[in-house]
Amino acid sequence: MENEKNSPLSEITLCENPTPRDIAEFAVKVLDIKKARSIKLLYVEDQTSIADYFVVCTGTSKTHISSLAEEVEFRLSKFGVSPLHNEGSRGDTWILADYGSVILHVFSADTRDFYKLEKLYKEGSEVDISSLLSGED
């Protein structure tokens, strides 16, 4: 992982006893700093019993996909939050990390387009995350 001293990642903190929304927003910030593309935060509690939020993003390569999921896991673990289950691994085009009420989906562009997860959960509310993003590409 990056040198902590000079990393913007070291500035991201998570409160004690975080809510699902806190965890989801934390993941969004990490993904943004690590250059994930097309980050979306979906509130899906009213549509499914498996989670309150989906965090969805696109990686630019299989290596990038892996590093995005690994970085979120690493950063959350520093605050005592670990995934209950992971699907996919290094070299896959879709990695899912289940944090209980928050599920992280990291896709390749083609896989994201094929599964159209956002369309499947279109009744869910997309959360405005513009204030969480750096605005840099």
N, CA, C and O atoms as a DFTB+ gen file, in Angstrom:
548 C
 N C O
     1  1       0.835      -1.171       0.000
     2  2       0.000       0.000       0.000
     3  2       0.891       1.249       0.000
     4  3       2.106       1.157       0.170
     5  1       0.281       2.390      -0.189
     6  2       1.046       3.623      -0.321
     7  2       1.744       4.012       0.977
     8  3       1.368       3.579       2.066
     9  1       2.777       4.847       0.825
    10  2       3.439       5.425       1.984
    11  2       2.410       6.260       2.743
    12  3       1.898       7.252       2.223
    13  1       2.114       5.853       3.964
    14  2       1.065       6.485       4.768
    15  2       1.287       7.973       4.991
    16  3       0.339       8.757       4.956
    17  1       2.521       8.361       5.218
    18  2       2.823       9.734       5.603
    19  2       2.355      10.753       4.565
    20  3       1.844      11.813       4.927
    21  1       2.522      10.444       3.291
    22  2       2.208      11.394       2.224
    23  2       0.929      11.055       1.477
    24  3       0.632      11.679       0.458
    25  1       0.171      10.089       1.954
    26  2      -0.992       9.608       1.226
    27  2      -2.275      10.322       1.634
    28  3      -2.539      10.500       2.823
    29  1      -3.077      10.733       0.644
    30  2      -4.394      11.286       0.991
    31  2      -5.282      10.227       1.644
    32  3      -6.256      10.562       2.319
    33  1      -4.950       8.964       1.446
    34  2      -5.720       7.894       2.081
    35  2      -5.628       7.957       3.599
    36  3      -6.561       7.561       4.298
    37  1      -4.515       8.450       4.105
    38  2      -4.345       8.518       5.557
    39  2      -5.276       9.562       6.186
    40  3      -5.488       9.556       7.399
    41  1      -5.824      10.450       5.369
    42  2      -6.728      11.482       5.874
    43  2      -8.171      10.994       6.005
    44  3      -8.994      11.647       6.646
    45  1      -8.474       9.851       5.400
    46  2      -9.831       9.315       5.456
    47  2      -9.996       8.563       6.770
    48  3      -9.216       7.663       7.082
    49  1     -11.004       8.933       7.529
    50  2     -11.238       8.264       8.809
    51  2     -12.668       7.739       8.858
    52  3     -13.544       8.159       8.102
    53  1     -12.860       6.817       9.770
    54  2     -14.167       6.221       9.981
    55  2     -14.498       6.370      11.461
    56  3     -13.664       6.080      12.319
    57  1     -15.696       6.815      11.754
    58  2     -16.088       7.037      13.150
    59  2     -16.207       5.716      13.901
    60  3     -16.277       4.643      13.301
    61  1     -16.228       5.819      15.211
    62  2     -16.465       4.648      16.046
    63  2     -17.922       4.232      15.855
    64  3     -18.802       5.089      15.764
    65  1     -18.185       2.923      15.793
    66  2     -19.539       2.387      15.558
    67  2     -20.162       2.956      14.281
    68  3     -21.226       3.573      14.332
    69  1     -19.506       2.752      13.143
    70  2     -20.000       3.330      11.889
    71  2     -21.318       2.706      11.432
    72  3     -21.573       1.520      11.642
    73  1     -22.135       3.529      10.809
    74  2     -23.372       3.058      10.196
    75  2     -23.037       2.472       8.826
    76  3     -21.936       2.687       8.320
    77  1     -23.972       1.733       8.218
    78  2     -23.730       1.265       6.850
    79  2     -23.412       2.417       5.893
    80  3     -22.566       2.275       5.011
    81  1     -24.078       3.539       6.063
    82  2     -23.816       4.700       5.198
    83  2     -22.386       5.204       5.386
    84  3     -21.726       5.561       4.410
    85  1     -21.900       5.237       6.633
    86  2     -20.527       5.656       6.912
    87  2     -19.527       4.742       6.192
    88  3     -18.569       5.218       5.584
    89  1     -19.756       3.447       6.266
    90  2     -18.866       2.467       5.635
    91  2     -18.893       2.634       4.122
    92  3     -17.851       2.614       3.467
    93  1     -20.088       2.799       3.575
    94  2     -20.223       2.964       2.118
    95  2     -19.518       4.233       1.644
    96  3     -18.814       4.204       0.634
    97  1     -19.695       5.335       2.350
    98  2     -19.050       6.593       1.962
    99  2     -17.532       6.503       2.115
   100  3     -16.797       7.066       1.303
   101  1     -17.060       5.813       3.131
   102  2     -15.628       5.583       3.312
   103  2     -15.075       4.845       2.094
   104  3     -14.039       5.225       1.548
   105  1     -15.771       3.789       1.672
   106  2     -15.331       3.019       0.501
   107  2     -15.295       3.887      -0.749
   108  3     -14.366       3.784      -1.550
   109  1     -16.301       4.742      -0.921
   110  2     -16.342       5.644      -2.077
   111  2     -15.099       6.538      -2.098
   112  3     -14.478       6.719      -3.146
   113  1     -14.743       7.090      -0.948
   114  2     -13.574       7.971      -0.874
   115  2     -12.288       7.225      -1.228
   116  3     -11.449       7.749      -1.960
   117  1     -12.132       6.013      -0.717
   118  2     -10.943       5.209      -1.031
   119  2     -10.894       4.916      -2.525
   120  3      -9.850       5.075      -3.157
   121  1     -12.007       4.494      -3.082
   122  2     -12.067       4.177      -4.514
   123  2     -11.738       5.391      -5.370
   124  3     -11.047       5.274      -6.382
   125  1     -12.227       6.548      -4.966
   126  2     -11.949       7.779      -5.708
   127  2     -10.451       8.086      -5.715
   128  3      -9.884       8.392      -6.764
   129  1      -9.825       8.007      -4.571
   130  2      -8.386       8.291      -4.483
   131  2      -7.579       7.288      -5.302
   132  3      -6.544       7.634      -5.871
   133  1      -8.054       6.044      -5.359
   134  2      -7.345       4.995      -6.098
   135  2      -7.753       4.945      -7.567
   136  3      -7.440       3.986      -8.273
   137  1      -8.456       5.985      -8.023
   138  2      -8.770       6.184      -9.444
   139  2      -9.779       5.197     -10.026
   140  3      -9.704       4.862     -11.208
   141  1     -10.719       4.731      -9.208
   142  2     -11.824       3.938      -9.748
   143  2     -12.647       4.827     -10.664
   144  3     -12.698       6.043     -10.479
   145  1     -13.279       4.231     -11.632
   146  2     -14.109       4.978     -12.589
   147  2     -15.589       4.754     -12.289
   148  3     -15.973       3.718     -11.745
   149  1     -16.396       5.714     -12.642
   150  2     -17.865       5.607     -12.575
   151  2     -18.353       5.046     -11.241
   152  3     -19.098       4.066     -11.206
   153  1     -17.935       5.662     -10.166
   154  2     -18.329       5.207      -8.837
   155  2     -19.790       5.595      -8.590
   156  3     -20.197       6.732      -8.827
   157  1     -20.559       4.627      -8.110
   158  2     -21.963       4.859      -7.762
   159  2     -22.213       4.296      -6.369
   160  3     -21.650       3.268      -5.993
   161  1     -23.050       4.971      -5.621
   162  2     -23.508       4.491      -4.329
   163  2     -25.021       4.354      -4.427
   164  3     -25.732       5.338      -4.630
   165  1     -25.504       3.132      -4.280
   166  2     -26.931       2.852      -4.406
   167  2     -27.511       2.445      -3.061
   168  3     -26.966       1.575      -2.381
   169  1     -28.610       3.071      -2.681
   170  2     -29.341       2.680      -1.486
   171  2     -30.364       1.641      -1.931
   172  3     -31.286       1.962      -2.680
   173  1     -30.207       0.396      -1.476
   174  2     -31.020      -0.719      -1.979
   175  2     -31.820      -1.425      -0.890
   176  3     -32.416      -2.471      -1.146
   177  1     -31.842      -0.876       0.307
   178  2     -32.504      -1.547       1.439
   179  2     -33.953      -1.908       1.140
   180  3     -34.424      -2.960       1.572
   181  1     -34.666      -1.059       0.412
   182  2     -36.074      -1.317       0.126
   183  2     -36.279      -2.370      -0.965
   184  3     -37.400      -2.831      -1.178
   185  1     -35.203      -2.752      -1.654
   186  2     -35.306      -3.711      -2.752
   187  2     -34.759      -5.094      -2.432
   188  3     -35.111      -6.071      -3.092
   189  1     -33.915      -5.181      -1.441
   190  2     -33.286      -6.460      -1.151
   191  2     -32.996      -6.566       0.340
   192  3     -32.798      -5.565       1.029
   193  1     -32.977      -7.786       0.812
   194  2     -32.665      -8.000       2.226
   195  2     -31.174      -8.256       2.443
   196  3     -30.732      -8.421       3.580
   197  1     -30.398      -8.291       1.357
   198  2     -28.982      -8.647       1.500
   199  2     -28.091      -7.476       1.893
   200  3     -26.987      -7.689       2.393
   201  1     -28.544      -6.250       1.678
   202  2     -27.697      -5.094       1.995
   203  2     -28.525      -3.822       2.015
   204  3     -29.631      -3.765       1.477
   205  1     -27.963      -2.807       2.648
   206  2     -28.558      -1.475       2.614
   207  2     -27.995      -0.658       1.448
   208  3     -28.701       0.131       0.821
   209  1     -26.686      -0.873       1.174
   210  2     -26.004      -0.101       0.131
   211  2     -25.174      -1.004      -0.763
   212  3     -24.597      -1.992      -0.310
   213  1     -25.125      -0.651      -2.035
   214  2     -24.171      -1.207      -2.988
   215  2     -23.231      -0.075      -3.374
   216  3     -23.675       1.022      -3.712
   217  1     -21.944      -0.342      -3.323
   218  2     -20.944       0.564      -3.879
   219  2     -20.461      -0.110      -5.154
   220  3     -19.958      -1.233      -5.116
   221  1     -20.613       0.573      -6.280
   222  2     -20.302      -0.001      -7.587
   223  2     -19.273       0.891      -8.274
   224  3     -19.401       2.116      -8.274
   225  1     -18.252       0.266      -8.860
   226  2     -17.257       1.049      -9.599
   227  2     -16.622       0.177     -10.677
   228  3     -16.845      -1.032     -10.745
   229  1     -15.829       0.829     -11.511
   230  2     -15.138       0.163     -12.604
   231  2     -13.639       0.352     -12.454
   232  3     -13.160       1.451     -12.173
   233  1     -12.909      -0.737     -12.645
   234  2     -11.453      -0.690     -12.697
   235  2     -10.999      -0.726     -14.147
   236  3     -11.724      -1.207     -15.018
   237  1      -9.817      -0.224     -14.401
   238  2      -9.330      -0.106     -15.776
   239  2      -8.617      -1.349     -16.282
   240  3      -8.373      -1.472     -17.482
   241  1      -8.276      -2.276     -15.388
   242  2      -7.615      -3.526     -15.774
   243  2      -7.879      -4.542     -14.666
   244  3      -8.383      -4.182     -13.603
   245  1      -7.544      -5.795     -14.907
   246  2      -7.726      -6.816     -13.873
   247  2      -6.883      -6.501     -12.637
   248  3      -7.313      -6.732     -11.507
   249  1      -5.694      -5.977     -12.861
   250  2      -4.833      -5.601     -11.742
   251  2      -5.457      -4.445     -10.952
   252  3      -5.445      -4.448      -9.721
   253  1      -5.996      -3.468     -11.665
   254  2      -6.633      -2.321     -11.013
   255  2      -7.864      -2.775     -10.222
   256  3      -8.079      -2.313      -9.102
   257  1      -8.660      -3.661     -10.786
   258  2      -9.844      -4.194     -10.104
   259  2      -9.434      -4.822      -8.774
   260  3     -10.035      -4.541      -7.737
   261  1      -8.416      -5.666      -8.810
   262  2      -7.926      -6.319      -7.591
   263  2      -7.425      -5.305      -6.579
   264  3      -7.737      -5.393      -5.392
   265  1      -6.643      -4.337      -7.056
   266  2      -6.062      -3.369      -6.121
   267  2      -7.138      -2.483      -5.490
   268  3      -7.004      -2.085      -4.333
   269  1      -8.195      -2.171      -6.228
   270  2      -9.283      -1.373      -5.660
   271  2      -9.958      -2.122      -4.507
   272  3     -10.145      -1.568      -3.424
   273  1     -10.319      -3.372      -4.746
   274  2     -10.983      -4.165      -3.705
   275  2     -10.059      -4.376      -2.512
   276  3     -10.493      -4.291      -1.363
   277  1      -8.790      -4.650      -2.784
   278  2      -7.818      -4.872      -1.705
   279  2      -7.592      -3.607      -0.880
   280  3      -7.457      -3.682       0.341
   281  1      -7.551      -2.458      -1.529
   282  2      -7.313      -1.201      -0.811
   283  2      -8.493      -0.867       0.103
   284  3      -8.295      -0.435       1.239
   285  1      -9.713      -1.062      -0.384
   286  2     -10.878      -0.816       0.466
   287  2     -10.834      -1.756       1.675
   288  3     -11.058      -1.327       2.806
   289  1     -10.546      -3.025       1.434
   290  2     -10.468      -3.984       2.540
   291  2      -9.384      -3.583       3.544
   292  3      -9.615      -3.611       4.753
   293  1      -8.217      -3.214       3.049
   294  2      -7.106      -2.803       3.911
   295  2      -7.480      -1.582       4.747
   296  3      -7.258      -1.560       5.958
   297  1      -8.045      -0.574       4.102
   298  2      -8.381       0.670       4.804
   299  2      -9.485       0.451       5.835
   300  3      -9.408       0.986       6.941
   301  1     -10.501      -0.321       5.491
   302  2     -11.572      -0.598       6.445
   303  2     -11.073      -1.436       7.620
   304  3     -11.525      -1.256       8.750
   305  1     -10.143      -2.348       7.355
   306  2      -9.616      -3.204       8.427
   307  2      -8.913      -2.389       9.507
   308  3      -8.866      -2.801      10.666
   309  1      -8.366      -1.231       9.129
   310  2      -7.708      -0.357      10.111
   311  2      -8.704       0.195      11.133
   312  3      -8.315       0.681      12.195
   313  1      -9.996       0.113      10.797
   314  2     -11.050       0.585      11.695
   315  2     -11.903      -0.578      12.198
   316  3     -13.012      -0.376      12.693
   317  1     -11.378      -1.793      12.066
   318  2     -12.061      -2.966      12.597
   319  2     -13.208      -3.488      11.758
   320  3     -14.027      -4.264      12.251
   321  1     -13.286      -3.078      10.497
   322  2     -14.355      -3.535       9.606
   323  2     -13.740      -4.488       8.577
   324  3     -12.854      -4.110       7.811
   325  1     -14.224      -5.717       8.577
   326  2     -13.708      -6.739       7.654
   327  2     -14.860      -7.314       6.847
   328  3     -16.000      -7.335       7.311
   329  1     -14.563      -7.782       5.636
   330  2     -15.631      -8.395       4.845
   331  2     -16.073      -9.719       5.462
   332  3     -15.266     -10.467       6.014
   333  1     -17.356      -9.985       5.357
   334  2     -17.897     -11.267       5.797
   335  2     -17.603     -12.337       4.760
   336  3     -17.468     -13.518       5.080
   337  1     -17.506     -11.894       3.498
   338  2     -17.305     -12.824       2.393
   339  2     -16.781     -12.058       1.184
   340  3     -17.146     -10.902       0.966
   341  1     -15.932     -12.701       0.410
   342  2     -15.441     -12.140      -0.847
   343  2     -15.739     -13.118      -1.973
   344  3     -15.686     -14.333      -1.778
   345  1     -16.047     -12.596      -3.129
   346  2     -16.200     -13.394      -4.351
   347  2     -15.293     -12.789      -5.402
   348  3     -15.216     -11.568      -5.541
   349  1     -14.616     -13.637      -6.134
   350  2     -13.671     -13.163      -7.135
   351  2     -12.307     -12.989      -6.503
   352  3     -12.167     -12.898      -5.283
   353  1     -11.308     -12.945      -7.362
   354  2      -9.940     -12.801      -6.874
   355  2      -9.098     -12.136      -7.945
   356  3      -9.593     -11.761      -9.008
   357  1      -7.817     -11.998      -7.646
   358  2      -6.892     -11.360      -8.580
   359  2      -7.050     -11.983      -9.970
   360  3      -7.013     -13.203     -10.130
   361  1      -7.221     -11.137     -10.943
   362  2      -7.362     -11.607     -12.318
   363  2      -8.801     -11.735     -12.784
   364  3      -9.046     -11.986     -13.964
   365  1      -9.758     -11.568     -11.879
   366  2     -11.160     -11.637     -12.270
   367  2     -11.645     -10.277     -12.775
   368  3     -11.008      -9.248     -12.550
   369  1     -12.790     -10.299     -13.465
   370  2     -13.360      -9.066     -14.008
   371  2     -14.483      -8.516     -13.120
   372  3     -15.090      -7.494     -13.441
   373  1     -14.752      -9.200     -12.004
   374  2     -15.736      -8.727     -11.042
   375  2     -15.330      -9.245      -9.677
   376  3     -15.210     -10.454      -9.477
   377  1     -15.121      -8.347      -8.746
   378  2     -14.842      -8.729      -7.362
   379  2     -15.920      -8.127      -6.487
   380  3     -16.231      -6.940      -6.577
   381  1     -16.485      -8.973      -5.637
   382  2     -17.524      -8.559      -4.709
   383  2     -16.991      -8.743      -3.298
   384  3     -16.428      -9.788      -2.975
   385  1     -17.166      -7.741      -2.467
   386  2     -16.803      -7.833      -1.056
   387  2     -18.043      -7.496      -0.234
   388  3     -18.604      -6.408      -0.361
   389  1     -18.463      -8.431       0.602
   390  2     -19.671      -8.297       1.410
   391  2     -19.293      -7.831       2.810
   392  3     -18.687      -8.576       3.580
   393  1     -19.655      -6.600       3.130
   394  2     -19.395      -6.025       4.447
   395  2     -20.669      -5.996       5.294
   396  3     -20.828      -5.125       6.150
   397  1     -21.563      -6.938       5.058
   398  2     -22.818      -6.987       5.800
   399  2     -23.857      -6.110       5.148
   400  3     -24.492      -6.529       4.181
   401  1     -24.045      -4.924       5.640
   402  2     -25.040      -4.006       5.082
   403  2     -24.535      -3.220       3.883
   404  3     -25.281      -2.453       3.275
   405  1     -23.261      -3.413       3.545
   406  2     -22.655      -2.746       2.390
   407  2     -21.975      -3.812       1.529
   408  3     -21.189      -4.619       2.024
   409  1     -22.289      -3.798       0.242
   410  2     -21.630      -4.719      -0.682
   411  2     -20.891      -3.899      -1.725
   412  3     -21.466      -3.038      -2.391
   413  1     -19.603      -4.186      -1.849
   414  2     -18.741      -3.527      -2.826
   415  2     -18.661      -4.392      -4.075
   416  3     -18.367      -5.585      -3.991
   417  1     -18.923      -3.790      -5.242
   418  2     -18.813      -4.450      -6.532
   419  2     -17.776      -3.690      -7.355
   420  3     -17.970      -2.516      -7.670
   421  1     -16.680      -4.354      -7.702
   422  2     -15.655      -3.740      -8.547
   423  2     -15.633      -4.532      -9.848
   424  3     -15.328      -5.725      -9.851
   425  1     -15.956      -3.867     -10.948
   426  2     -16.108      -4.502     -12.255
   427  2     -15.072      -4.018     -13.260
   428  3     -14.472      -2.955     -13.099
   429  1     -14.875      -4.826     -14.307
   430  2     -14.275      -4.309     -15.539
   431  2     -15.414      -3.606     -16.277
   432  3     -16.583      -3.834     -15.966
   433  1     -15.091      -2.769     -17.235
   434  2     -16.129      -2.043     -17.988
   435  2     -17.062      -3.010     -18.709
   436  3     -18.280      -2.835     -18.670
   437  1     -16.511      -4.020     -19.361
   438  2     -17.343      -4.973     -20.109
   439  2     -18.248      -5.780     -19.188
   440  3     -19.414      -6.006     -19.509
   441  1     -17.729      -6.210     -18.061
   442  2     -18.531      -7.000     -17.129
   443  2     -19.622      -6.151     -16.503
   444  3     -20.747      -6.618     -16.326
   445  1     -19.308      -4.928     -16.172
   446  2     -20.326      -4.019     -15.609
   447  2     -21.430      -3.776     -16.613
   448  3     -22.608      -3.776     -16.255
   449  1     -21.062      -3.569     -17.868
   450  2     -22.042      -3.352     -18.917
   451  2     -22.908      -4.596     -19.133
   452  3     -24.105      -4.478     -19.392
   453  1     -22.315      -5.775     -19.029
   454  2     -23.046      -7.028     -19.237
   455  2     -24.084      -7.250     -18.134
   456  3     -25.236      -7.565     -18.432
   457  1     -23.695      -7.090     -16.875
   458  2     -24.604      -7.370     -15.759
   459  2     -25.577      -6.232     -15.449
   460  3     -26.655      -6.469     -14.906
   461  1     -25.205      -5.016     -15.789
   462  2     -26.083      -3.852     -15.609
   463  2     -26.722      -3.827     -14.215
   464  3     -27.938      -3.706     -14.073
   465  1     -25.890      -3.940     -13.220
   466  2     -26.361      -3.983     -11.836
   467  2     -27.191      -2.761     -11.464
   468  3     -28.205      -2.879     -10.776
   469  1     -26.762      -1.595     -11.918
   470  2     -27.510      -0.375     -11.609
   471  2     -28.921      -0.426     -12.194
   472  3     -29.869       0.064     -11.581
   473  1     -29.055      -1.020     -13.378
   474  2     -30.368      -1.129     -14.007
   475  2     -31.235      -2.138     -13.253
   476  3     -32.438      -1.931     -13.091
   477  1     -30.627      -3.217     -12.799
   478  2     -31.345      -4.237     -12.038
   479  2     -31.927      -3.654     -10.751
   480  3     -33.016      -4.032     -10.319
   481  1     -31.187      -2.733     -10.151
   482  2     -31.628      -2.090      -8.913
   483  2     -32.044      -0.651      -9.162
   484  3     -31.812       0.214      -8.318
   485  1     -32.651      -0.386     -10.302
   486  2     -33.000       0.981     -10.676
   487  2     -34.009       1.621      -9.731
   488  3     -34.086       2.846      -9.640
   489  1     -34.781       0.796      -9.030
   490  2     -35.734       1.344      -8.067
   491  2     -35.019       1.872      -6.823
   492  3     -35.576       2.663      -6.062
   493  1     -33.782       1.423      -6.632
   494  2     -33.002       1.922      -5.496
   495  2     -32.609       3.362      -5.724
   496  3     -32.587       3.832      -6.862
   497  1     -32.307       4.047      -4.682
   498  2     -31.936       5.450      -4.811
   499  2     -30.440       5.570      -5.007
   500  3     -29.659       5.027      -4.226
   501  1     -30.044       6.276      -6.042
   502  2     -28.638       6.599      -6.189
   503  2     -28.344       7.758      -5.249
   504  3     -29.007       8.794      -5.281
   505  1     -27.343       7.557      -4.420
   506  2     -26.962       8.558      -3.435
   507  2     -26.011       9.550      -4.097
   508  3     -25.085       9.155      -4.805
   509  1     -26.241      10.821      -3.865
   510  2     -25.357      11.860      -4.402
   511  2     -24.024      11.804      -3.654
   512  3     -23.960      12.083      -2.457
   513  1     -22.970      11.442      -4.372
   514  2     -21.638      11.331      -3.762
   515  2     -20.695      12.419      -4.249
   516  3     -19.492      12.350      -4.002
   517  1     -21.222      13.414      -4.934
   518  2     -20.360      14.449      -5.523
   519  2     -19.480      15.133      -4.480
   520  3     -18.352      15.520      -4.789
   521  1     -19.965      15.287      -3.272
   522  2     -19.172      15.944      -2.238
   523  2     -18.045      15.047      -1.714
   524  3     -17.134      15.526      -1.039
   525  1     -18.107      13.750      -2.024
   526  2     -17.087      12.801      -1.566
   527  2     -15.966      12.630      -2.580
   528  3     -14.900      12.112      -2.245
   529  1     -16.196      13.060      -3.810
   530  2     -15.247      12.833      -4.896
   531  2     -14.293      14.008      -5.064
   532  3     -14.646      15.159      -4.807
   533  1     -13.086      13.694      -5.497
   534  2     -12.066      14.724      -5.648
   535  2     -12.256      15.559      -6.907
   536  3     -11.776      16.691      -6.975
   537  1     -12.945      15.020      -7.899
   538  2     -13.114      15.749      -9.139
   539  2     -11.969      15.591     -10.093
   540  3     -11.992      16.150     -11.190
   541  1     -10.948      14.825      -9.692
   542  2      -9.793      14.563     -10.555
   543  2     -10.011      13.272     -11.305
   544  3     -10.689      12.370     -10.814
   545  1      -9.442      13.177     -12.490
   546  2      -9.468      11.918     -13.253
   547  2      -8.112      11.324     -13.361
   548  3      -7.949      10.266     -13.968
